[in-house]
Amino acid sequence: MMDEQAIPAAGELARRGFLDTRRAVRFLGSPVFASLDPGELVASLSTTAEPDVALLALLRLGEEGVDLGALRHEDPERWRRLTRVTGASRWAGDQLVSRPDLIGALREPAIDEPYWLVYERVAALMEPFLHDGGDLEGGTEALRRNYRRELLGILSADLELSEPSTVAAREAMPRVAAAISRLVGASLDGALRLAQALNPAAHGIPFAVVAMGKTGGEELNYISDVDVVYVCEGPDEAAVVAATIPVATTILHIVSGAVGSEPPLWPLDANLRPEGKDGPLVRTLGSHLTYYKRWAKGWEFQALLKSRPVAGDSPLGDRYVAGTQPLVWRAVERENFVEDAQAMRRRVEDHVRANGVDRQLKLGRGGLRDVEFTVQLLQLVHGRTDESLRSRTTLTALDALAAAGYVGRDHASELTECYEFLRALEHRIQFDRMRRSHVVPRRTEELRRLSRLLGVADVEKEWTATRRRVRALHEAIFYRPILPLTARLSAGETSLEPEAATARLKAIGYRDPAGAMRHISALTEGITRRAAIQRQLLPVMLGWFAAGPDPDAGLLEFRKLSETMGRTHWYLKLLRDSGAAAERLALILASSSYCAEALRRLPESVQWLAQDEQLKAQDPDALRAELAAVLSRHESHEERVTAVRYLRRRELTRASLSDVLRHVEPERCVAMTDAADIAVAGALAIAEQEVRARRGLGVDPGARFAAIAMGRMGGREMNYSSDADLMFVYEAVGSGERDRQEALEYATEIAGTLREILTEANPEPPLPVDVDLRPEGRNGPVVRSLGSYGEYYARWSEPWEWQALLRARPVAGDAELMGRFAEMIDAVRYRPDGLDAAALTRLRRIKARVESERMPRGVAPHRHLKLGRGALTDVEFAAQFLQLRHAGEFPQLRTTSTVEAISGARAVGLVSAEDAEDLLRAWRLASRIRDAIMLVTNRAARSDLVPKPGRELSVVSRILGYAPGTSLEFEEDWLRAARRARRVVERVFYE
């Protein structure tokens, strides 16, 4: 008997991992452990998953006569495997107690044996039972006992390979699953041999067992359904089927039925056969192929993805696979194949949600099926043209998908890690009692066992985190929008073979198919990952380019952009995985030369296409805060100027992308003006700092300074080619003559520096500054004091200058000075008495002179969007005319915005609702057309003229939302809107 004094105390046992310490102390005192050192025994058991379970199993083995002491001292390696396996699996303990000879199965890891060796071993085992009509009971018992012996050895090897950590457990999983699959295949082959011996009528008839599902994929669990299909062959179909059906039913009886004293092995499931459980159990090869060609559903081809002959007539099994695989890889061409697969996955989830999804390791959200369905769908979509993807095994296929660029390497690595963990967890759940289960337990003791087996601190926490990762990746990849679009293309279109691709390009509207093929070749040639992803994207994107107004230009610009992006890691990944980015990019590049250049200059803006929020105009307060942060980060003049001008370019890019996608929104001019405001504010901040430094001035320079926006900038109505119309005002702090002179010099230098900052040579585009709307125009000083402005406007100003002030808006500088300037000019532009007869006459003459003198020679007035009849200037003159006459009386007219001025005039009854609508429609349409022309041509000089009928007019109309082939309708809409607006202008201005 073991020395009771040497048995560790209860506290020590608890620290060693024992839960029932009182029972452990009692067991350790048993005579069967007399030859073992109690401390060493406890130390051995403390490293197992459940020391209590291991101790009980060893006690039972000792009571069955096993000399534990001799085993410990003579074969320490086998002793270590014994303690490990009994502490991990109650099933293993029960097997060893019932058959102590199985201790010999606890061999060194031998789970990578070749198939032929495992099959030969089972065949030799079955040989004695195949004679004289076969021995069902003896053969079945031998087969089942051998299976359990081999499985125990696999379990022992699994634990040995997985011992260090969860990483080791994950990495051992594929080898373990393959070993189980080999053992199952060999056992099925042994069962078939016995079944054929028991059914002599089937002798000589070719018959094969084809594995499906995890068996076919060589990724079986410890205990799982084994999916099979039976196939036979012979000249008389009815006769060979009738003769081989008993063979199939006997196989089922041998592995799953009640035969002899050994329990069944696993459920044998033939329901993946044609027509499922309602179809014949056995079919000839021809019958199988006929069914799959004519009647099979999409999910049946997904099941065939893993088909593999495992028993019987090998040539027949190989012919079955060879006949069905081409059908598998063409299945994706069926109508709605991808959508149906996605819908089936959702139905499975809905069913599971009703049955305890929160603990489901296999079918629940973030479970094994999420990974498997994701991989299989990608295989089916892309595998028809890429044979490297045609693997039966999930992890091998995932590696191939990553290597070929169909899945990002980081995503593939993460999915692999998660899948291996989930499968390793599934194995450890099952092999405790060797029961078919995919449910994560809730009991604390069971979770503790799983944590110790997997080498993690908290298996519940690890599982929850893994589920979240898997689900996020599944939703991002499995529901990837490009998949159904790729599936709808023919194999020729998908493969980009020159002949088929050229024919397709011509058919879908490319003007120069040969040139397009050159671009395609440049993008897809080579073995780089970038070329591989381009080969996935282009078949679908070619159609998206063709859906735009200029597919040839779109493909060319895509090539330029892709070359600009170089090896940028996120670019092609975003286009492949995003729900919107690739299609939006194709439309933009096929529509807008302006946007194409903007994207090349600001590549990160491609990422905005994936999120609607990123395409919205930025809040002005947020832009001002960003400006302050930018200026604080940079010190050199060039860096600060570049940063300020970059902000404007970025926001113009954002506006342009949104305009193309949303058919040019007239409200976008506000965002463009906000961007210009920020540029002016930033330039002024830089100018003030630098001028103060040059002049040796402190924080208080002795003068206040402000910039006043005029024209379209003042009205917040800028477009893509607008200059910044500005006036500059200052005020001396001191009252002496010297103070005033120094203030003038300071303000003049500020204004000059500000203009230089916005226009000097720089990588970022300039913002030209126009100061011609200042008092006296080009003949007046660029900078005036507040008092000088007041005196000029009170004594010498002309009506056209009052009109210009209607759009004056303080934009940057000293807040108090801006407020006083606005108050001063309000008395000029919002005149209490309106306009007298002389002022009315002058304004009408100015309007007539603009129409007769400023219109470019040779230009048809009805095509000029700015100076033509009913165009922008007409509508703006009408609105400003009403403001000058009535703003003193009606506050609703006191605005710098043309749209708000017309709306205010309608609200107070100065124009009818119909006339106001005609004015607004023409102004908005003219503004949209100008922006659309700029977006299409990227040439400011051409943006004022409606293009003549042809390609350019067609592209402009498409950007404005007109359907293909309706460019003439667009032209008529503009001419009609201009005519109606002109009639209103004439009534307002001359009646």
mmCIF file of N, CA and C in Angstrom, residues 700-785:
data_model
loop_
_atom_site.group_PDB
_atom_site.id
_atom_site.type_symbol
_atom_site.label_atom_id
_atom_site.label_comp_id
_atom_site.label_asym_id
_atom_site.label_seq_id
_atom_site.Cartn_x
_atom_site.Cartn_y
_atom_site.Cartn_z
ATOM 1 N N ASP A 700 0.509 92.333 -31.591
ATOM 2 C CA ASP A 700 -0.375 93.414 -32.029
ATOM 3 C C ASP A 700 0.348 94.231 -33.089
ATOM 4 N N PRO A 701 -0.007 94.060 -34.364
ATOM 5 C CA PRO A 701 0.728 94.743 -35.432
ATOM 6 C C PRO A 701 0.306 96.192 -35.630
ATOM 7 N N GLY A 702 -0.688 96.652 -34.910
ATOM 8 C CA GLY A 702 -1.148 98.030 -35.066
ATOM 9 C C GLY A 702 -2.212 98.187 -36.123
ATOM 10 N N ALA A 703 -2.737 97.107 -36.650
ATOM 11 C CA ALA A 703 -3.784 97.200 -37.668
ATOM 12 C C ALA A 703 -4.611 95.929 -37.659
ATOM 13 N N ARG A 704 -5.872 96.089 -38.006
ATOM 14 C CA ARG A 704 -6.748 94.934 -38.216
ATOM 15 C C ARG A 704 -6.903 94.729 -39.713
ATOM 16 N N PHE A 705 -7.087 93.454 -40.098
ATOM 17 C CA PHE A 705 -7.151 93.145 -41.531
ATOM 18 C C PHE A 705 -8.229 92.092 -41.753
ATOM 19 N N ALA A 706 -8.907 92.190 -42.910
ATOM 20 C CA ALA A 706 -9.933 91.196 -43.248
ATOM 21 C C ALA A 706 -10.024 91.030 -44.759
ATOM 22 N N ALA A 707 -10.422 89.819 -45.165
ATOM 23 C CA ALA A 707 -10.681 89.522 -46.579
ATOM 24 C C ALA A 707 -12.176 89.375 -46.770
ATOM 25 N N ILE A 708 -12.693 90.006 -47.828
ATOM 26 C CA ILE A 708 -14.125 89.989 -48.122
ATOM 27 C C ILE A 708 -14.326 89.241 -49.430
ATOM 28 N N ALA A 709 -15.117 88.170 -49.393
ATOM 29 C CA ALA A 709 -15.423 87.415 -50.602
ATOM 30 C C ALA A 709 -16.460 88.153 -51.420
ATOM 31 N N MET A 710 -16.276 88.142 -52.728
ATOM 32 C CA MET A 710 -17.201 88.796 -53.653
ATOM 33 C C MET A 710 -17.628 87.785 -54.717
ATOM 34 N N GLY A 711 -18.498 88.234 -55.611
ATOM 35 C CA GLY A 711 -18.895 87.411 -56.742
ATOM 36 C C GLY A 711 -19.436 86.057 -56.322
ATOM 37 N N ARG A 712 -19.069 85.020 -57.097
ATOM 38 C CA ARG A 712 -19.588 83.686 -56.830
ATOM 39 C C ARG A 712 -19.071 83.154 -55.509
ATOM 40 N N MET A 713 -17.874 83.561 -55.113
ATOM 41 C CA MET A 713 -17.372 83.135 -53.816
ATOM 42 C C MET A 713 -18.201 83.754 -52.698
ATOM 43 N N GLY A 714 -18.511 85.031 -52.822
ATOM 44 C CA GLY A 714 -19.335 85.686 -51.807
ATOM 45 C C GLY A 714 -20.719 85.079 -51.714
ATOM 46 N N GLY A 715 -21.268 84.657 -52.860
ATOM 47 C CA GLY A 715 -22.600 84.040 -52.866
ATOM 48 C C GLY A 715 -22.579 82.569 -52.515
ATOM 49 N N ARG A 716 -21.379 82.034 -52.224
ATOM 50 C CA ARG A 716 -21.197 80.604 -51.950
ATOM 51 C C ARG A 716 -21.731 79.771 -53.114
ATOM 52 N N GLU A 717 -21.352 80.219 -54.340
ATOM 53 C CA GLU A 717 -21.837 79.594 -55.567
ATOM 54 C C GLU A 717 -20.677 79.252 -56.508
ATOM 55 N N MET A 718 -19.531 78.890 -55.933
ATOM 56 C CA MET A 718 -18.361 78.610 -56.756
ATOM 57 C C MET A 718 -18.516 77.290 -57.507
ATOM 58 N N ASN A 719 -17.794 77.165 -58.612
ATOM 59 C CA ASN A 719 -17.747 75.905 -59.336
ATOM 60 C C ASN A 719 -16.302 75.418 -59.387
ATOM 61 N N TYR A 720 -16.064 74.363 -60.190
ATOM 62 C CA TYR A 720 -14.739 73.735 -60.191
ATOM 63 C C TYR A 720 -13.641 74.631 -60.758
ATOM 64 N N SER A 721 -14.008 75.660 -61.507
ATOM 65 C CA SER A 721 -12.994 76.508 -62.125
ATOM 66 C C SER A 721 -13.046 77.953 -61.623
ATOM 67 N N SER A 722 -13.793 78.211 -60.564
ATOM 68 C CA SER A 722 -13.966 79.588 -60.087
ATOM 69 C C SER A 722 -12.681 80.153 -59.496
ATOM 70 N N ASP A 723 -12.457 81.459 -59.772
ATOM 71 C CA ASP A 723 -11.433 82.206 -59.049
ATOM 72 C C ASP A 723 -11.998 82.643 -57.708
ATOM 73 N N ALA A 724 -11.091 83.139 -56.858
ATOM 74 C CA ALA A 724 -11.524 83.724 -55.585
ATOM 75 C C ALA A 724 -11.634 85.236 -55.778
ATOM 76 N N ASP A 725 -12.861 85.754 -55.867
ATOM 77 C CA ASP A 725 -13.076 87.210 -55.936
ATOM 78 C C ASP A 725 -12.979 87.761 -54.523
ATOM 79 N N LEU A 726 -12.032 88.681 -54.304
ATOM 80 C CA LEU A 726 -11.784 89.185 -52.952
ATOM 81 C C LEU A 726 -11.618 90.708 -52.945
ATOM 82 N N MET A 727 -11.960 91.286 -51.812
ATOM 83 C CA MET A 727 -11.576 92.656 -51.484
ATOM 84 C C MET A 727 -10.885 92.613 -50.129
ATOM 85 N N PHE A 728 -9.986 93.588 -49.881
ATOM 86 C CA PHE A 728 -9.236 93.609 -48.632
ATOM 87 C C PHE A 728 -9.499 94.925 -47.903
ATOM 88 N N VAL A 729 -9.771 94.801 -46.634
ATOM 89 C CA VAL A 729 -10.048 95.973 -45.808
ATOM 90 C C VAL A 729 -9.162 95.927 -44.573
ATOM 91 N N TYR A 730 -8.735 97.139 -44.142
ATOM 92 C CA TYR A 730 -7.930 97.200 -42.920
ATOM 93 C C TYR A 730 -8.384 98.386 -42.090
ATOM 94 N N GLU A 731 -7.879 98.447 -40.891
ATOM 95 C CA GLU A 731 -8.164 99.588 -40.013
ATOM 96 C C GLU A 731 -6.979 99.748 -39.060
ATOM 97 N N ALA A 732 -6.467 100.967 -38.992
ATOM 98 C CA ALA A 732 -5.352 101.254 -38.077
ATOM 99 C C ALA A 732 -5.856 101.285 -36.647
ATOM 100 N N VAL A 733 -5.028 100.753 -35.754
ATOM 101 C CA VAL A 733 -5.391 100.780 -34.341
ATOM 102 C C VAL A 733 -5.167 102.175 -33.760
ATOM 103 N N GLY A 734 -4.012 102.781 -34.111
ATOM 104 C CA GLY A 734 -3.714 104.140 -33.629
ATOM 105 C C GLY A 734 -4.379 105.194 -34.501
ATOM 106 N N SER A 735 -4.402 106.435 -34.016
ATOM 107 C CA SER A 735 -5.082 107.516 -34.730
ATOM 108 C C SER A 735 -4.116 108.489 -35.394
ATOM 109 N N GLY A 736 -2.815 108.325 -35.161
ATOM 110 C CA GLY A 736 -1.860 109.258 -35.743
ATOM 111 C C GLY A 736 -1.590 108.959 -37.203
ATOM 112 N N GLU A 737 -0.980 109.972 -37.886
ATOM 113 C CA GLU A 737 -0.670 109.814 -39.300
ATOM 114 C C GLU A 737 0.307 108.675 -39.526
ATOM 115 N N ARG A 738 1.320 108.569 -38.656
ATOM 116 C CA ARG A 738 2.299 107.474 -38.775
ATOM 117 C C ARG A 738 1.624 106.115 -38.585
ATOM 118 N N ASP A 739 0.691 106.056 -37.625
ATOM 119 C CA ASP A 739 -0.045 104.802 -37.389
ATOM 120 C C ASP A 739 -0.808 104.389 -38.643
ATOM 121 N N ARG A 740 -1.455 105.388 -39.280
ATOM 122 C CA ARG A 740 -2.244 105.077 -40.465
ATOM 123 C C ARG A 740 -1.352 104.630 -41.630
ATOM 124 N N GLN A 741 -0.188 105.286 -41.767
ATOM 125 C CA GLN A 741 0.706 104.921 -42.849
ATOM 126 C C GLN A 741 1.279 103.510 -42.661
ATOM 127 N N GLU A 742 1.688 103.206 -41.425
ATOM 128 C CA GLU A 742 2.228 101.874 -41.141
ATOM 129 C C GLU A 742 1.152 100.803 -41.311
ATOM 130 N N ALA A 743 -0.080 101.148 -40.936
ATOM 131 C CA ALA A 743 -1.173 100.190 -41.104
ATOM 132 C C ALA A 743 -1.422 99.907 -42.579
ATOM 133 N N LEU A 744 -1.358 100.957 -43.415
ATOM 134 C CA LEU A 744 -1.544 100.769 -44.852
ATOM 135 C C LEU A 744 -0.443 99.886 -45.429
ATOM 136 N N GLU A 745 0.817 100.166 -45.039
ATOM 137 C CA GLU A 745 1.926 99.356 -45.546
ATOM 138 C C GLU A 745 1.792 97.896 -45.100
ATOM 139 N N TYR A 746 1.417 97.722 -43.852
ATOM 140 C CA TYR A 746 1.239 96.365 -43.319
ATOM 141 C C TYR A 746 0.132 95.642 -44.080
ATOM 142 N N ALA A 747 -1.024 96.289 -44.283
ATOM 143 C CA ALA A 747 -2.156 95.672 -44.958
ATOM 144 C C ALA A 747 -1.836 95.371 -46.411
ATOM 145 N N THR A 748 -1.106 96.301 -47.052
ATOM 146 C CA THR A 748 -0.738 96.072 -48.458
ATOM 147 C C THR A 748 0.157 94.855 -48.589
ATOM 148 N N GLU A 749 1.112 94.723 -47.667
ATOM 149 C CA GLU A 749 2.004 93.561 -47.702
ATOM 150 C C GLU A 749 1.248 92.277 -47.387
ATOM 151 N N ILE A 750 0.292 92.351 -46.468
ATOM 152 C CA ILE A 750 -0.535 91.171 -46.150
ATOM 153 C C ILE A 750 -1.293 90.717 -47.389
ATOM 154 N N ALA A 751 -1.954 91.669 -48.059
ATOM 155 C CA ALA A 751 -2.743 91.319 -49.242
ATOM 156 C C ALA A 751 -1.860 90.710 -50.325
ATOM 157 N N GLY A 752 -0.710 91.294 -50.554
ATOM 158 C CA GLY A 752 0.187 90.761 -51.575
ATOM 159 C C GLY A 752 0.685 89.375 -51.229
ATOM 160 N N THR A 753 1.067 89.166 -49.963
ATOM 161 C CA THR A 753 1.547 87.848 -49.539
ATOM 162 C C THR A 753 0.447 86.800 -49.645
ATOM 163 N N LEU A 754 -0.758 87.182 -49.264
ATOM 164 C CA LEU A 754 -1.894 86.250 -49.348
ATOM 165 C C LEU A 754 -2.102 85.799 -50.794
ATOM 166 N N ARG A 755 -2.055 86.741 -51.732
ATOM 167 C CA ARG A 755 -2.259 86.396 -53.141
ATOM 168 C C ARG A 755 -1.131 85.491 -53.643
ATOM 169 N N GLU A 756 0.099 85.776 -53.196
ATOM 170 C CA GLU A 756 1.219 84.940 -53.600
ATOM 171 C C GLU A 756 1.069 83.513 -53.071
ATOM 172 N N ILE A 757 0.640 83.415 -51.823
ATOM 173 C CA ILE A 757 0.481 82.087 -51.216
ATOM 174 C C ILE A 757 -0.509 81.245 -52.001
ATOM 175 N N LEU A 758 -1.570 81.851 -52.469
ATOM 176 C CA LEU A 758 -2.609 81.107 -53.169
ATOM 177 C C LEU A 758 -2.271 80.835 -54.633
ATOM 178 N N THR A 759 -1.265 81.496 -55.170
ATOM 179 C CA THR A 759 -0.981 81.349 -56.607
ATOM 180 C C THR A 759 0.454 80.953 -56.923
ATOM 181 N N GLU A 760 1.363 80.985 -55.947
ATOM 182 C CA GLU A 760 2.770 80.682 -56.233
ATOM 183 C C GLU A 760 2.947 79.232 -56.638
ATOM 184 N N ALA A 761 4.096 78.956 -57.296
ATOM 185 C CA ALA A 761 4.393 77.595 -57.732
ATOM 186 C C ALA A 761 4.410 76.659 -56.531
ATOM 187 N N ASN A 762 3.696 75.530 -56.667
ATOM 188 C CA ASN A 762 3.550 74.605 -55.557
ATOM 189 C C ASN A 762 2.985 73.298 -56.105
ATOM 190 N N PRO A 763 3.279 72.167 -55.470
ATOM 191 C CA PRO A 763 2.686 70.909 -55.953
ATOM 192 C C PRO A 763 1.163 70.915 -55.938
ATOM 193 N N GLU A 764 0.579 71.719 -55.071
ATOM 194 C CA GLU A 764 -0.883 71.791 -54.993
ATOM 195 C C GLU A 764 -1.394 72.879 -55.927
ATOM 196 N N PRO A 765 -2.590 72.673 -56.520
ATOM 197 C CA PRO A 765 -3.103 73.637 -57.506
ATOM 198 C C PRO A 765 -3.363 75.012 -56.881
ATOM 199 N N PRO A 766 -3.212 76.068 -57.686
ATOM 200 C CA PRO A 766 -3.422 77.430 -57.175
ATOM 201 C C PRO A 766 -4.904 77.770 -57.051
ATOM 202 N N LEU A 767 -5.184 78.814 -56.326
ATOM 203 C CA LEU A 767 -6.514 79.427 -56.289
ATOM 204 C C LEU A 767 -6.332 80.870 -56.745
ATOM 205 N N PRO A 768 -6.544 81.143 -58.051
ATOM 206 C CA PRO A 768 -6.346 82.509 -58.544
ATOM 207 C C PRO A 768 -7.224 83.510 -57.796
ATOM 208 N N VAL A 769 -6.649 84.669 -57.494
ATOM 209 C CA VAL A 769 -7.365 85.714 -56.755
ATOM 210 C C VAL A 769 -7.688 86.855 -57.711
ATOM 211 N N ASP A 770 -8.944 87.270 -57.755
ATOM 212 C CA ASP A 770 -9.406 88.372 -58.602
ATOM 213 C C ASP A 770 -9.893 89.498 -57.692
ATOM 214 N N VAL A 771 -9.275 90.684 -57.833
ATOM 215 C CA VAL A 771 -9.653 91.819 -56.972
ATOM 216 C C VAL A 771 -10.317 92.931 -57.781
ATOM 217 N N ASP A 772 -10.837 92.589 -58.972
ATOM 218 C CA ASP A 772 -11.382 93.625 -59.864
ATOM 219 C C ASP A 772 -12.730 94.170 -59.417
ATOM 220 N N LEU A 773 -13.357 93.565 -58.423
ATOM 221 C CA LEU A 773 -14.651 94.068 -57.942
ATOM 222 C C LEU A 773 -14.490 95.093 -56.824
ATOM 223 N N ARG A 774 -13.261 95.519 -56.562
ATOM 224 C CA ARG A 774 -13.005 96.560 -55.552
ATOM 225 C C ARG A 774 -13.462 97.918 -56.090
ATOM 226 N N PRO A 775 -13.627 98.896 -55.232
ATOM 227 C CA PRO A 775 -13.982 100.255 -55.689
ATOM 228 C C PRO A 775 -13.018 100.745 -56.771
ATOM 229 N N GLU A 776 -13.595 101.330 -57.806
ATOM 230 C CA GLU A 776 -12.852 101.857 -58.960
ATOM 231 C C GLU A 776 -12.249 100.747 -59.818
ATOM 232 N N GLY A 777 -12.588 99.481 -59.504
ATOM 233 C CA GLY A 777 -12.124 98.370 -60.322
ATOM 234 C C GLY A 777 -10.618 98.287 -60.386
ATOM 235 N N ARG A 778 -10.083 98.057 -61.594
ATOM 236 C CA ARG A 778 -8.646 97.872 -61.747
ATOM 237 C C ARG A 778 -7.851 99.141 -61.455
ATOM 238 N N ASN A 779 -8.519 100.283 -61.488
ATOM 239 C CA ASN A 779 -7.812 101.544 -61.258
ATOM 240 C C ASN A 779 -7.717 101.910 -59.783
ATOM 241 N N GLY A 780 -8.421 101.198 -58.929
ATOM 242 C CA GLY A 780 -8.436 101.534 -57.508
ATOM 243 C C GLY A 780 -7.364 100.797 -56.734
ATOM 244 N N PRO A 781 -7.055 101.263 -55.540
ATOM 245 C CA PRO A 781 -6.071 100.571 -54.697
ATOM 246 C C PRO A 781 -6.591 99.193 -54.286
ATOM 247 N N VAL A 782 -5.650 98.238 -54.152
ATOM 248 C CA VAL A 782 -6.040 96.865 -53.783
ATOM 249 C C VAL A 782 -6.527 96.813 -52.344
ATOM 250 N N VAL A 783 -5.965 97.670 -51.491
ATOM 251 C CA VAL A 783 -6.332 97.651 -50.078
ATOM 252 C C VAL A 783 -6.867 99.024 -49.699
ATOM 253 N N ARG A 784 -7.943 99.042 -48.980
ATOM 254 C CA ARG A 784 -8.507 100.285 -48.454
ATOM 255 C C ARG A 784 -8.829 100.121 -46.978
ATOM 256 N N SER A 785 -8.824 101.271 -46.302
ATOM 257 C CA SER A 785 -9.258 101.251 -44.911
ATOM 258 C C SER A 785 -10.771 101.204 -44.847
#
